[in-house]
Amino acid sequence: MLILGIESSCDETGVALVQTTDEAGCDAVPRLLAHALHSQIDMHQAYGGVVPELASRDHIRRVLPLTQSVLNESGHTLQDIDWVAYTRGPGLAGALLVGAGVACAMAAALDKPTLGIHHLEGHLLSPFLSADPPRFPFVALLVSGGHTQLMQVDGVGRYILLGETIDDAAGEAFDKSAKLLGLGYPGGPALSRLAVRGQDDAFKLPRPLLHSGDLDFSFAGLKTAVLTQAKKLGDALEDRKADLAASTQAAIVEVLVKKSLSALQQTGLKRLVVAGGVGANVRLRSQLNEACARRGVRVHYPELHLCTDNGAMIALAAGMRLQAGLATDAPQAYAFDVKPRWPLADIVAKIAA
Ligand code: KG4
Ligand code: ZN
């Protein structure tokens, strides 16, 4: 089966084509035939963040040319496609509607079924496309611009939430701190690049909920602490920016690492999967690798270029769902909706029902 996947939840338009294997079941991983991506970073940079209306309009411009390039690269035609998958949520409503609208129109024209995919499930399963894919069960640390969650993942669609942020997400903490330091958008990569030249312990910044005993996170206080430090430094900020960036990154990473280790200990699992944009952070990767190696835990990441939003993870999640017999959308129903706010727990409940 050939599955086309379309991602348009935020500021990246992604399209991909995967092929399911003959094997059935949870561990069967579809093959990625081709994928194409257009990032809107350059367009939003002038505004210091994502402008939703501009994002939607750009998705409209990009989605069909990207689809064509995926078909060309894979040597397939539209008529070969068996399923059309798209990101149904969470994300920006207008942006989601572009992907959903195009996917459903295309499927209707081809007389093929559609499958609406949860964006976080895409991130969660994306390490299966890496050269070192995980095996179920595992603990997942999902760290994106909008979400920070620890989950126990027992199989496709079998997700147990262990803890999550009670306010800002880790990516948001990177982005907001970077903005305070006058770095560009997206802030995460900019802040981590600057941090390389700074001292991790130059400033004492809070590690919220580090010893709370549960697996929840809180990052909202961190940006306030960064702002307070920046104000205190005044004119000296320019010379100490790299130190402040390094200290901010160290605070975020320490909390993420400690809580991931607690989740592994609580569940007794020996495998960790890291997914979402912040999973591209080099310091997070090196600290996790080191801490996990000491405990005999295997860590899996998506390929670097599949850490941030892309179509491959959406096509993959659709393929893995179909192979596991979990296609939850009504086939051939081309009426669609999108879910800008959509807890991952909802798709678990749906499966259990
Ligand atoms: O998963 P993603 O592409 O989009 C969402 O679903 O939100 O994640 C984007 C987030 C942004 O907050 C961005 O600053 C952060 O991931 N990010 C990073 C790095 N690369 C992307 N944060 C820290 N270090 C990075 N290298
Ligand atoms: Zn994402």
PDB file of C-alpha atoms and ligand atoms in Angstrom, residues 7 9-10 12 119-120 123 144-146 276-277 307-310 313, ligand 2:
ATOM      1  CA  GLU A   7       1.897  17.941   7.262  1.00  0.00           C
ATOM      2  CA  SER A   9       0.182  22.192  11.267  1.00  0.00           C
ATOM      3  CA  CYS A  10       2.525  25.139  11.745  1.00  0.00           C
ATOM      4  CA  GLU A  12       6.562  23.746   7.650  1.00  0.00           C
ATOM      5  CA  HIS A 119       0.801  15.471  14.946  1.00  0.00           C
ATOM      6  CA  LEU A 120       2.385  14.241  18.196  1.00  0.00           C
ATOM      7  CA  HIS A 123       6.749  12.894  16.231  1.00  0.00           C
ATOM      8  CA  SER A 144       8.335  20.287  20.706  1.00  0.00           C
ATOM      9  CA  GLY A 145       7.431  23.951  20.469  1.00  0.00           C
ATOM     10  CA  GLY A 146       3.988  23.356  21.948  1.00  0.00           C
ATOM     11  CA  GLY A 276      10.066  16.724  18.618  1.00  0.00           C
ATOM     12  CA  GLY A 277      12.053  19.809  17.602  1.00  0.00           C
ATOM     13  CA  CYS A 307      13.245  16.049  14.393  1.00  0.00           C
ATOM     14  CA  THR A 308      11.276  19.136  13.428  1.00  0.00           C
ATOM     15  CA  ASP A 309       7.984  19.015  11.544  1.00  0.00           C
ATOM     16  CA  ASN A 310       7.896  16.998   8.320  1.00  0.00           C
ATOM     17  CA  MET A 313       6.405  11.272  10.167  1.00  0.00           C
TER      18      MET A 313
HETATM   19 ZN    ZN B   2       5.869  19.320  15.674  1.00  0.00          ZN
END
